[in-house]
């Protein structure tokens, strides 16, 4: 089914539409919807970047969901994951809080009709979104919110979902659900609905990025790289890891970014093993500092980049250069494998082989999808394929983060590198422009 396009937003006072920002949103200083700041727009313009057309991007995303529902003969998909709700509606509301307090839900029906259940008194947060046909309340049925009445609230909510399915899908009782509290799942089962995997639906819908999503991603990455530059300037001997990481947070928010998923930044001996989050440690000259942004920037688009730097104006040691060059070679080799039609398994089989000393602490994946966050697919190392790998095919419009961690068990330091890459019609395009450290790649000692 083709979703009808929307030429104007009937929910907004027409006087607010006379002046528009470059992404088509109202140029209204008092608007409710969040978005990029004037600083971000100015920087993107200076870089020659074109912001997304938000109306067109939203229509593209809804059509992607409808296509996946039709392909599986599903009546609809019921969403509680806030990032899936963001993809379907482009609405936000306390994104981190609702991740562990499921007060929001969205039902996307196969005919394109979309209903959003929002937090109480929050109808105004989606008033600018004409693809959201109804805003309701009452999707909360978790113990903190509903206590001993959880089953009652779950029953009432699920009856609303059932009534919408009957109205829009007739005798099709096949409903996909991404995440739901136990009480809700039991009520759906009691109503005779046939529950299917909503995460599969949404991951496949989100897999291929449209033109405007790629524009939004370019903008988000550009803002992130500017923020990374400020963070590198702040990475001087005598400050703490937290001081450095705080710069990335602040610069992200200044440009209209939204949050950071983790706080993975470490220095010196804390770079090995990996996955240590930043703390009060004071960085010192001659040490490595490594980080992974895991950053949700403007438009809710993830910029997932990693770099490793030297603290202070100090030449790297031979061992530091060796670690860095292996990590760099690893992601460059693996990037060269990317083109349409290549299978995930082929990438695994042809991937760069780390020296044996670094295999025990290898990263969890060779590469992974990215969009609103880390997404499908995960492409595994050869050592992990039998236990965790799965196959699939690279297609134009997919975006992958290609990464490596290189650090030996018991080693003094480790190196983390990661670039964000678009699969094109003929190969790939590296969307990442933040430079590598030349001092680590030169052969001159």
Tab-separated table of C-alpha atoms in Angstrom:
chain	number	residue	atom	x	y	z
A	1	UNK	CA	0.000	0.000	0.000
A	2	UNK	CA	1.274	3.469	-0.881
A	3	UNK	CA	0.882	5.971	1.936
A	4	UNK	CA	-0.670	9.246	0.809
A	5	UNK	CA	1.766	12.143	1.031
A	6	UNK	CA	0.980	15.229	3.055
A	7	UNK	CA	1.378	18.634	1.430
A	8	UNK	CA	0.798	20.693	4.554
A	9	UNK	CA	0.551	20.242	8.285
A	10	UNK	CA	-3.061	20.891	9.259
A	11	UNK	CA	-2.353	20.603	12.996
A	12	UNK	CA	-0.209	23.729	13.093
A	13	UNK	CA	-1.503	27.283	12.830
A	14	UNK	CA	-0.785	28.281	9.188
A	15	UNK	CA	0.839	31.495	10.375
A	16	UNK	CA	3.629	29.362	11.868
A	17	UNK	CA	4.405	27.867	8.454
A	18	UNK	CA	5.287	31.119	6.746
A	19	UNK	CA	8.900	30.964	7.877
A	20	UNK	CA	10.657	27.610	7.661
A	21	UNK	CA	14.007	26.302	8.714
A	22	UNK	CA	16.163	24.529	6.087
A	23	UNK	CA	14.664	21.167	7.071
A	24	UNK	CA	11.100	22.382	6.510
A	25	UNK	CA	10.221	22.728	10.190
A	26	UNK	CA	8.696	25.972	11.521
A	27	UNK	CA	11.113	28.802	12.189
A	28	UNK	CA	9.369	29.586	15.458
A	29	UNK	CA	11.405	30.419	18.523
A	30	UNK	CA	8.599	29.155	20.770
A	31	UNK	CA	7.904	25.884	18.979
A	32	UNK	CA	7.395	22.680	20.931
A	33	UNK	CA	9.279	20.263	18.684
A	34	UNK	CA	12.977	19.775	19.295
A	35	UNK	CA	15.586	19.995	16.556
A	36	UNK	CA	18.904	21.455	15.413
A	37	UNK	CA	20.041	24.832	16.715
A	38	UNK	CA	21.024	27.859	14.602
A	39	UNK	CA	24.655	26.940	15.331
A	40	UNK	CA	24.176	23.529	13.720
A	41	UNK	CA	22.437	24.938	10.640
A	42	UNK	CA	25.190	27.527	10.186
A	43	UNK	CA	27.941	24.909	10.447
A	44	UNK	CA	26.178	22.571	8.029
A	45	UNK	CA	25.733	25.396	5.552
A	46	UNK	CA	29.443	26.225	5.784
A	47	UNK	CA	30.225	22.578	5.068
A	48	UNK	CA	27.888	22.486	2.064
A	49	UNK	CA	25.509	20.011	3.710
A	50	UNK	CA	21.811	19.850	2.859
A	51	UNK	CA	19.509	19.126	5.819
A	52	UNK	CA	16.764	16.537	5.387
A	53	UNK	CA	13.235	17.337	4.264
A	54	UNK	CA	11.494	16.170	7.438
A	55	UNK	CA	8.046	15.729	5.881
A	56	UNK	CA	9.475	13.508	3.154
A	57	UNK	CA	11.650	11.582	5.615
A	58	UNK	CA	8.662	10.811	7.845
A	59	UNK	CA	6.575	9.622	4.913
A	60	UNK	CA	9.431	7.395	3.713
A	61	UNK	CA	9.756	5.767	7.126
A	62	UNK	CA	6.042	5.062	7.476
A	63	UNK	CA	6.000	3.526	4.006
A	64	UNK	CA	8.938	1.296	4.955
A	65	UNK	CA	6.973	-0.037	7.954
A	66	UNK	CA	3.823	-0.591	5.885
A	67	UNK	CA	5.831	-2.464	3.262
A	68	UNK	CA	7.232	-4.809	5.908
A	69	UNK	CA	3.757	-5.423	7.357
A	70	UNK	CA	2.322	-6.202	3.943
A	71	UNK	CA	5.223	-8.511	3.115
A	72	UNK	CA	4.463	-10.590	6.218
A	73	UNK	CA	0.639	-10.313	6.006
A	74	UNK	CA	0.531	-8.593	9.399
A	75	UNK	CA	-2.354	-6.416	10.513
A	76	UNK	CA	-0.030	-4.009	12.291
A	77	UNK	CA	2.936	-3.549	14.581
A	78	UNK	CA	2.646	-2.449	18.212
A	79	UNK	CA	5.683	-0.523	19.426
A	80	UNK	CA	6.986	0.245	22.917
A	81	UNK	CA	10.692	0.682	22.126
A	82	UNK	CA	11.169	4.487	22.105
A	83	UNK	CA	13.497	4.326	19.101
A	84	UNK	CA	10.971	2.338	17.091
A	85	UNK	CA	8.327	4.883	18.111
A	86	UNK	CA	10.704	7.662	17.010
A	87	UNK	CA	11.177	5.967	13.642
A	88	UNK	CA	7.426	5.552	13.109
A	89	UNK	CA	6.277	8.951	14.379
A	90	UNK	CA	9.398	11.149	14.620
A	91	UNK	CA	8.084	12.193	18.034
A	92	UNK	CA	10.129	12.284	21.222
A	93	UNK	CA	9.228	12.396	24.886
A	94	UNK	CA	11.771	11.777	27.650
A	95	UNK	CA	13.499	9.169	25.481
A	96	UNK	CA	15.772	7.666	28.133
A	97	UNK	CA	13.109	7.647	30.851
A	98	UNK	CA	10.560	5.854	28.686
A	99	UNK	CA	13.185	3.257	27.779
A	100	UNK	CA	12.731	1.750	31.246
A	101	UNK	CA	9.234	3.080	31.951
A	102	UNK	CA	7.022	1.998	29.053
A	103	UNK	CA	4.483	4.834	29.183
A	104	UNK	CA	4.388	5.331	25.407
A	105	UNK	CA	3.173	3.013	22.675
A	106	UNK	CA	2.446	3.288	18.967
A	107	UNK	CA	0.315	1.114	16.706
A	108	UNK	CA	1.079	1.260	12.990
A	109	UNK	CA	-1.558	-0.536	10.955
A	110	UNK	CA	-1.011	-2.060	7.546
A	111	UNK	CA	-3.243	0.588	5.961
A	112	UNK	CA	-0.907	3.306	7.279
A	113	UNK	CA	-3.174	4.448	10.107
A	114	UNK	CA	-1.049	5.357	13.129
A	115	UNK	CA	-2.085	5.772	16.771
A	116	UNK	CA	0.245	7.089	19.476
A	117	UNK	CA	-0.344	6.504	23.188
A	118	UNK	CA	1.644	9.189	24.986
A	119	UNK	CA	2.402	10.192	28.571
A	120	UNK	CA	-0.415	12.088	30.259
A	121	UNK	CA	-0.969	15.694	29.132
A	122	UNK	CA	1.542	15.332	26.297
A	123	UNK	CA	-0.712	15.607	23.225
A	124	UNK	CA	1.023	18.842	22.237
A	125	UNK	CA	4.337	17.046	21.671
A	126	UNK	CA	3.073	15.410	18.468
A	127	UNK	CA	0.679	18.120	17.257
A	128	UNK	CA	3.086	18.934	14.403
A	129	UNK	CA	2.945	15.366	13.009
A	130	UNK	CA	0.008	14.808	10.628
A	131	UNK	CA	0.904	11.142	10.061
A	132	UNK	CA	-0.072	10.485	13.688
A	133	UNK	CA	-3.854	10.186	13.284
A	134	UNK	CA	-4.761	9.813	16.967
A	135	UNK	CA	-3.114	10.543	20.292
A	136	UNK	CA	-4.393	8.493	23.231
A	137	UNK	CA	-3.287	7.712	26.776
A	138	UNK	CA	-3.163	4.578	28.915
A	139	UNK	CA	-0.239	2.497	27.637
A	140	UNK	CA	1.282	2.234	31.133
A	141	UNK	CA	0.941	-1.171	32.754
A	142	UNK	CA	4.122	-1.722	34.712
A	143	UNK	CA	4.276	-2.097	38.467
A	144	UNK	CA	5.721	1.296	39.374
A	145	UNK	CA	2.874	2.994	37.533
A	146	UNK	CA	-0.054	0.619	38.081
A	147	UNK	CA	0.852	-1.542	41.102
A	148	UNK	CA	-1.779	-4.163	41.896
A	149	UNK	CA	-3.933	-2.844	39.035
A	150	UNK	CA	-1.398	-3.751	36.333
A	151	UNK	CA	-3.536	-6.495	34.774
A	152	UNK	CA	-6.575	-4.180	34.710
A	153	UNK	CA	-4.643	-1.484	32.857
A	154	UNK	CA	-3.098	-3.999	30.473
A	155	UNK	CA	-6.543	-5.433	29.680
A	156	UNK	CA	-8.000	-2.020	28.914
A	157	UNK	CA	-5.090	-1.085	26.649
A	158	UNK	CA	-5.125	-4.372	24.752
A	159	UNK	CA	-8.863	-4.084	24.126
A	160	UNK	CA	-8.196	-0.729	22.458
A	161	UNK	CA	-5.574	-2.343	20.251
A	162	UNK	CA	-7.960	-5.181	19.396
A	163	UNK	CA	-10.712	-2.721	18.451
A	164	UNK	CA	-8.349	-0.828	16.149
A	165	UNK	CA	-7.275	-4.060	14.472
A	166	UNK	CA	-10.905	-5.045	13.916
A	167	UNK	CA	-11.695	-1.660	12.381
A	168	UNK	CA	-8.657	-1.476	10.097
A	169	UNK	CA	-7.717	-5.098	9.403
A	170	UNK	CA	-10.952	-7.045	9.604
A	171	UNK	CA	-10.275	-10.702	10.314
A	172	UNK	CA	-6.473	-10.399	10.267
A	173	UNK	CA	-5.398	-11.106	13.854
A	174	UNK	CA	-1.652	-11.235	13.109
A	175	UNK	CA	-0.027	-8.507	15.225
A	176	UNK	CA	3.697	-7.808	15.521
A	177	UNK	CA	4.953	-6.501	18.890
A	178	UNK	CA	8.471	-5.271	19.609
A	179	UNK	CA	8.599	-5.175	23.439
A	180	UNK	CA	5.804	-5.475	25.958
A	181	UNK	CA	5.284	-6.068	29.662
A	182	UNK	CA	4.287	-9.636	30.598
A	183	UNK	CA	0.769	-8.578	31.578
A	184	UNK	CA	0.218	-7.042	28.162
A	185	UNK	CA	1.419	-10.090	26.273
A	186	UNK	CA	-0.901	-12.311	28.283
A	187	UNK	CA	-3.863	-10.058	27.502
A	188	UNK	CA	-3.074	-10.078	23.772
A	189	UNK	CA	-2.942	-13.873	23.893
A	190	UNK	CA	-6.258	-13.969	25.771
A	191	UNK	CA	-7.869	-11.878	23.023
A	192	UNK	CA	-6.853	-14.489	20.460
A	193	UNK	CA	-4.318	-12.308	18.660
A	194	UNK	CA	-1.439	-14.031	16.891
A	195	UNK	CA	1.660	-12.248	18.172
A	196	UNK	CA	4.730	-11.997	15.936
A	197	UNK	CA	8.211	-10.494	16.313
A	198	UNK	CA	7.963	-6.728	15.966
A	199	UNK	CA	11.701	-6.205	16.292
A	200	UNK	CA	12.222	-8.166	13.075
A	201	UNK	CA	9.679	-5.944	11.332
A	202	UNK	CA	11.237	-2.727	12.577
A	203	UNK	CA	14.883	-3.677	12.115
A	204	UNK	CA	14.157	-4.556	8.488
A	205	UNK	CA	12.144	-1.369	7.983
A	206	UNK	CA	14.986	0.700	9.426
A	207	UNK	CA	17.656	-1.207	7.459
A	208	UNK	CA	17.548	0.881	4.270
A	209	UNK	CA	18.012	4.602	4.690
A	210	UNK	CA	16.285	7.044	2.338
A	211	UNK	CA	17.825	10.147	0.822
A	212	UNK	CA	16.669	12.379	3.658
A	213	UNK	CA	17.846	9.980	6.353
A	214	UNK	CA	21.297	10.012	4.762
A	215	UNK	CA	21.204	13.808	4.730
A	216	UNK	CA	20.259	13.783	8.407
A	217	UNK	CA	23.080	11.345	9.119
A	218	UNK	CA	25.643	13.498	7.308
A	219	UNK	CA	24.516	16.436	9.429
A	220	UNK	CA	24.633	14.451	12.664
A	221	UNK	CA	28.118	13.116	11.889
A	222	UNK	CA	29.353	16.597	10.973
A	223	UNK	CA	28.116	18.018	14.278
A	224	UNK	CA	29.669	15.107	16.140
A	225	UNK	CA	33.027	15.586	14.448
A	226	UNK	CA	33.038	19.266	15.366
A	227	UNK	CA	32.316	18.225	18.946
A	228	UNK	CA	35.096	15.622	18.781
A	229	UNK	CA	37.502	18.373	17.721
A	230	UNK	CA	36.575	20.388	20.783
A	231	UNK	CA	37.036	17.296	22.914
A	232	UNK	CA	40.499	16.674	21.458
A	233	UNK	CA	41.472	20.263	22.225
A	234	UNK	CA	40.435	19.644	25.840
A	235	UNK	CA	42.392	16.376	26.109
A	236	UNK	CA	45.509	17.787	27.757
A	237	UNK	CA	47.659	16.497	30.606
A	238	UNK	CA	46.197	17.131	34.057
A	239	UNK	CA	42.463	17.005	33.262
A	240	UNK	CA	40.240	14.054	34.074
A	241	UNK	CA	38.607	11.619	31.687
A	242	UNK	CA	35.270	13.027	32.815
A	243	UNK	CA	36.401	16.574	31.955
A	244	UNK	CA	37.157	15.444	28.411
A	245	UNK	CA	33.948	13.453	27.966
A	246	UNK	CA	31.822	16.315	29.291
A	247	UNK	CA	32.922	18.416	26.315
A	248	UNK	CA	31.393	15.913	23.888
A	249	UNK	CA	28.087	15.983	25.793
A	250	UNK	CA	27.984	19.773	25.904
A	251	UNK	CA	28.866	20.276	22.245
A	252	UNK	CA	26.287	17.685	21.175
A	253	UNK	CA	23.522	19.443	23.088
A	254	UNK	CA	24.606	22.867	21.779
A	255	UNK	CA	23.858	21.674	18.234
A	256	UNK	CA	20.516	20.041	18.997
A	257	UNK	CA	21.826	16.540	19.637
A	258	UNK	CA	19.925	14.405	22.097
A	259	UNK	CA	21.974	12.037	24.273
A	260	UNK	CA	24.916	9.624	24.385
A	261	UNK	CA	24.230	5.919	24.827
A	262	UNK	CA	27.373	5.106	26.825
A	263	UNK	CA	30.382	6.903	28.301
A	264	UNK	CA	33.127	4.718	26.871
A	265	UNK	CA	36.312	6.746	27.140
A	266	UNK	CA	39.463	5.646	28.894
A	267	UNK	CA	43.114	6.616	29.145
A	268	UNK	CA	46.493	5.011	29.769
A	269	UNK	CA	46.252	1.558	31.379
A	270	UNK	CA	42.436	1.858	31.461
A	271	UNK	CA	42.376	1.487	27.648
A	272	UNK	CA	43.079	-2.223	28.184
A	273	UNK	CA	40.813	-4.107	28.497
A	274	UNK	CA	38.171	-2.204	26.536
A	275	UNK	CA	34.661	-1.122	27.623
A	276	UNK	CA	35.803	0.882	30.625
A	277	UNK	CA	33.714	4.029	30.995
A	278	UNK	CA	35.217	7.417	31.797
A	279	UNK	CA	35.932	8.281	35.394
A	280	UNK	CA	37.948	10.612	37.612
A	281	UNK	CA	41.357	9.430	36.383
A	282	UNK	CA	43.766	12.274	35.505
A	283	UNK	CA	45.317	11.851	32.062
A	284	UNK	CA	49.068	12.194	31.641
A	285	UNK	CA	51.422	13.067	28.801
A	286	UNK	CA	52.505	10.128	26.673
A	287	UNK	CA	49.357	8.095	27.351
A	288	UNK	CA	46.753	6.951	24.874
A	289	UNK	CA	43.170	8.135	25.172
A	290	UNK	CA	40.506	6.115	23.337
A	291	UNK	CA	36.744	6.562	23.041
A	292	UNK	CA	33.576	5.459	21.257
A	293	UNK	CA	31.005	8.240	20.769
A	294	UNK	CA	27.773	6.146	20.719
A	295	UNK	CA	26.177	9.559	20.248
A	296	UNK	CA	22.586	10.357	19.319
A	297	UNK	CA	22.870	13.660	17.536
A	298	UNK	CA	20.491	16.021	15.735
A	299	UNK	CA	17.336	14.404	14.310
A	300	UNK	CA	17.925	11.472	16.667
A	301	UNK	CA	20.540	10.054	14.283
A	302	UNK	CA	23.397	8.029	15.717
A	303	UNK	CA	26.996	9.015	15.014
A	304	UNK	CA	29.030	6.031	16.217
A	305	UNK	CA	32.706	6.913	15.791
A	306	UNK	CA	35.888	5.892	17.596
A	307	UNK	CA	39.318	7.429	17.719
A	308	UNK	CA	42.490	7.020	19.784
A	309	UNK	CA	44.774	9.966	20.573
A	310	UNK	CA	48.037	10.793	22.284
A	311	UNK	CA	47.852	12.926	25.419
A	312	UNK	CA	50.322	15.798	25.186
A	313	UNK	CA	52.850	16.768	22.541
A	314	UNK	CA	54.692	13.457	22.763
A	315	UNK	CA	55.846	11.127	20.002
A	316	UNK	CA	54.166	7.705	20.185
A	317	UNK	CA	56.224	4.717	21.203
A	318	UNK	CA	56.913	1.874	18.784
A	319	UNK	CA	54.344	-0.284	20.618
A	320	UNK	CA	51.656	2.406	20.519
A	321	UNK	CA	52.235	2.804	16.782
A	322	UNK	CA	52.051	-0.955	16.258
A	323	UNK	CA	48.677	-1.212	18.000
A	324	UNK	CA	47.327	1.758	16.086
A	325	UNK	CA	48.514	0.547	12.679
A	326	UNK	CA	46.979	-2.904	13.181
A	327	UNK	CA	43.618	-1.346	14.133
A	328	UNK	CA	43.789	1.023	11.166
A	329	UNK	CA	44.674	-1.770	8.730
A	330	UNK	CA	41.859	-3.883	10.183
A	331	UNK	CA	39.057	-1.429	9.474
A	332	UNK	CA	40.493	-0.274	6.138
A	333	UNK	CA	40.716	-3.865	4.869
A	334	UNK	CA	37.217	-4.717	6.065
A	335	UNK	CA	35.772	-1.537	4.559
A	336	UNK	CA	37.096	-2.543	1.156
A	337	UNK	CA	34.874	-5.656	1.257
A	338	UNK	CA	31.685	-3.598	1.262
A	339	UNK	CA	29.493	-3.464	-1.831
A	340	UNK	CA	25.938	-4.481	-2.754
A	341	UNK	CA	25.335	-8.206	-3.106
A	342	UNK	CA	28.083	-9.287	-0.715
A	343	UNK	CA	26.807	-11.551	2.057
A	344	UNK	CA	27.469	-11.073	5.744
A	345	UNK	CA	29.204	-14.431	5.761
A	346	UNK	CA	31.508	-13.389	2.910
A	347	UNK	CA	32.547	-10.319	4.899
A	348	UNK	CA	33.305	-12.561	7.871
A	349	UNK	CA	35.295	-15.048	5.788
A	350	UNK	CA	37.314	-12.392	3.935
A	351	UNK	CA	37.834	-10.096	6.891
A	352	UNK	CA	41.234	-8.987	8.144
A	353	UNK	CA	42.802	-11.446	10.552
A	354	UNK	CA	44.031	-9.997	13.803
A	355	UNK	CA	47.334	-11.339	15.155
A	356	UNK	CA	46.741	-14.161	17.632
A	357	UNK	CA	47.729	-12.050	20.633
A	358	UNK	CA	44.753	-9.730	20.049
A	359	UNK	CA	42.064	-12.342	19.395
A	360	UNK	CA	41.070	-12.956	23.027
A	361	UNK	CA	40.077	-9.286	23.435
A	362	UNK	CA	38.689	-8.742	19.929
A	363	UNK	CA	35.654	-6.510	19.597
A	364	UNK	CA	32.200	-8.135	19.650
A	365	UNK	CA	31.586	-7.531	15.938
A	366	UNK	CA	33.538	-6.661	12.811
A	367	UNK	CA	30.803	-4.201	11.910
A	368	UNK	CA	27.180	-3.418	12.710
A	369	UNK	CA	24.271	-1.454	11.287
A	370	UNK	CA	23.476	2.041	12.487
A	371	UNK	CA	20.625	4.536	12.126
A	372	UNK	CA	18.728	5.867	15.130
A	373	UNK	CA	21.094	3.715	17.198
A	374	UNK	CA	23.138	0.557	16.706
A	375	UNK	CA	20.922	-1.583	14.467
A	376	UNK	CA	20.736	-4.799	12.452
A	377	UNK	CA	22.915	-6.416	11.222
A	378	UNK	CA	25.772	-7.618	13.415
A	379	UNK	CA	28.594	-9.112	11.351
A	380	UNK	CA	30.801	-11.386	13.423
A	381	UNK	CA	34.430	-12.425	13.537
A	382	UNK	CA	35.235	-15.839	12.044
A	383	UNK	CA	35.873	-17.140	15.570
A	384	UNK	CA	32.308	-16.200	16.571
A	385	UNK	CA	30.328	-17.055	13.452
A	386	UNK	CA	29.381	-20.595	14.432
A	387	UNK	CA	27.955	-19.529	17.785
A	388	UNK	CA	26.559	-16.048	17.031
A	389	UNK	CA	26.708	-15.302	13.309
A	390	UNK	CA	23.869	-15.113	10.794
A	391	UNK	CA	23.777	-14.429	7.084
A	392	UNK	CA	22.232	-11.699	4.969
A	393	UNK	CA	23.073	-9.514	1.991
A	394	UNK	CA	24.453	-5.982	1.789
A	395	UNK	CA	22.137	-3.581	-0.046
A	396	UNK	CA	22.381	0.049	-1.145
A	397	UNK	CA	21.134	2.371	1.580
A	398	UNK	CA	22.477	0.316	4.469
A	399	UNK	CA	24.868	2.077	6.852
A	400	UNK	CA	27.484	0.125	8.808
A	401	UNK	CA	29.993	0.998	11.497
A	402	UNK	CA	33.316	-0.715	10.805
A	403	UNK	CA	35.416	-1.025	13.942
A	404	UNK	CA	38.302	-2.617	15.749
A	405	UNK	CA	39.770	-2.881	19.206
A	406	UNK	CA	43.405	-3.961	19.397
A	407	UNK	CA	44.848	-4.772	22.804
A	408	UNK	CA	46.565	-7.881	24.138
A	409	UNK	CA	45.606	-9.601	27.378
A	410	UNK	CA	47.829	-8.048	30.015
A	411	UNK	CA	48.991	-5.340	27.610
A	412	UNK	CA	49.609	-1.831	28.869
A	413	UNK	CA	47.291	-0.056	26.393
A	414	UNK	CA	44.783	-0.639	23.590
A	415	UNK	CA	43.534	1.176	20.494
A	416	UNK	CA	39.928	1.676	19.332
A	417	UNK	CA	38.989	2.939	15.830
A	418	UNK	CA	35.601	3.084	14.080
A	419	UNK	CA	34.147	4.680	10.936
A	420	UNK	CA	30.542	4.982	9.720
A	421	UNK	CA	30.042	3.793	6.129
A	422	UNK	CA	27.189	3.959	3.581
A	423	UNK	CA	26.612	1.137	1.091
A	424	UNK	CA	26.122	2.746	-2.322
A	425	UNK	CA	24.946	1.331	-5.663
A	426	UNK	CA	28.520	0.486	-6.625
A	427	UNK	CA	30.442	0.085	-3.391
A	428	UNK	CA	30.674	2.202	-0.260
A	429	UNK	CA	31.159	5.762	0.915
A	430	UNK	CA	32.903	6.540	4.178
A	431	UNK	CA	30.711	9.146	5.881
A	432	UNK	CA	33.383	9.759	8.524
A	433	UNK	CA	35.863	12.587	7.963
A	434	UNK	CA	37.578	13.001	11.312
A	435	UNK	CA	41.287	12.404	10.643
A	436	UNK	CA	43.406	9.560	11.920
A	437	UNK	CA	46.588	10.384	13.837
A	438	UNK	CA	49.411	10.701	11.304
A	439	UNK	CA	52.085	10.325	13.945
A	440	UNK	CA	50.863	6.797	14.610
A	441	UNK	CA	50.801	5.767	10.942
A	442	UNK	CA	54.192	7.013	9.806
A	443	UNK	CA	56.986	4.452	9.642
A	444	UNK	CA	59.585	7.027	10.699
A	445	UNK	CA	60.532	6.582	14.382
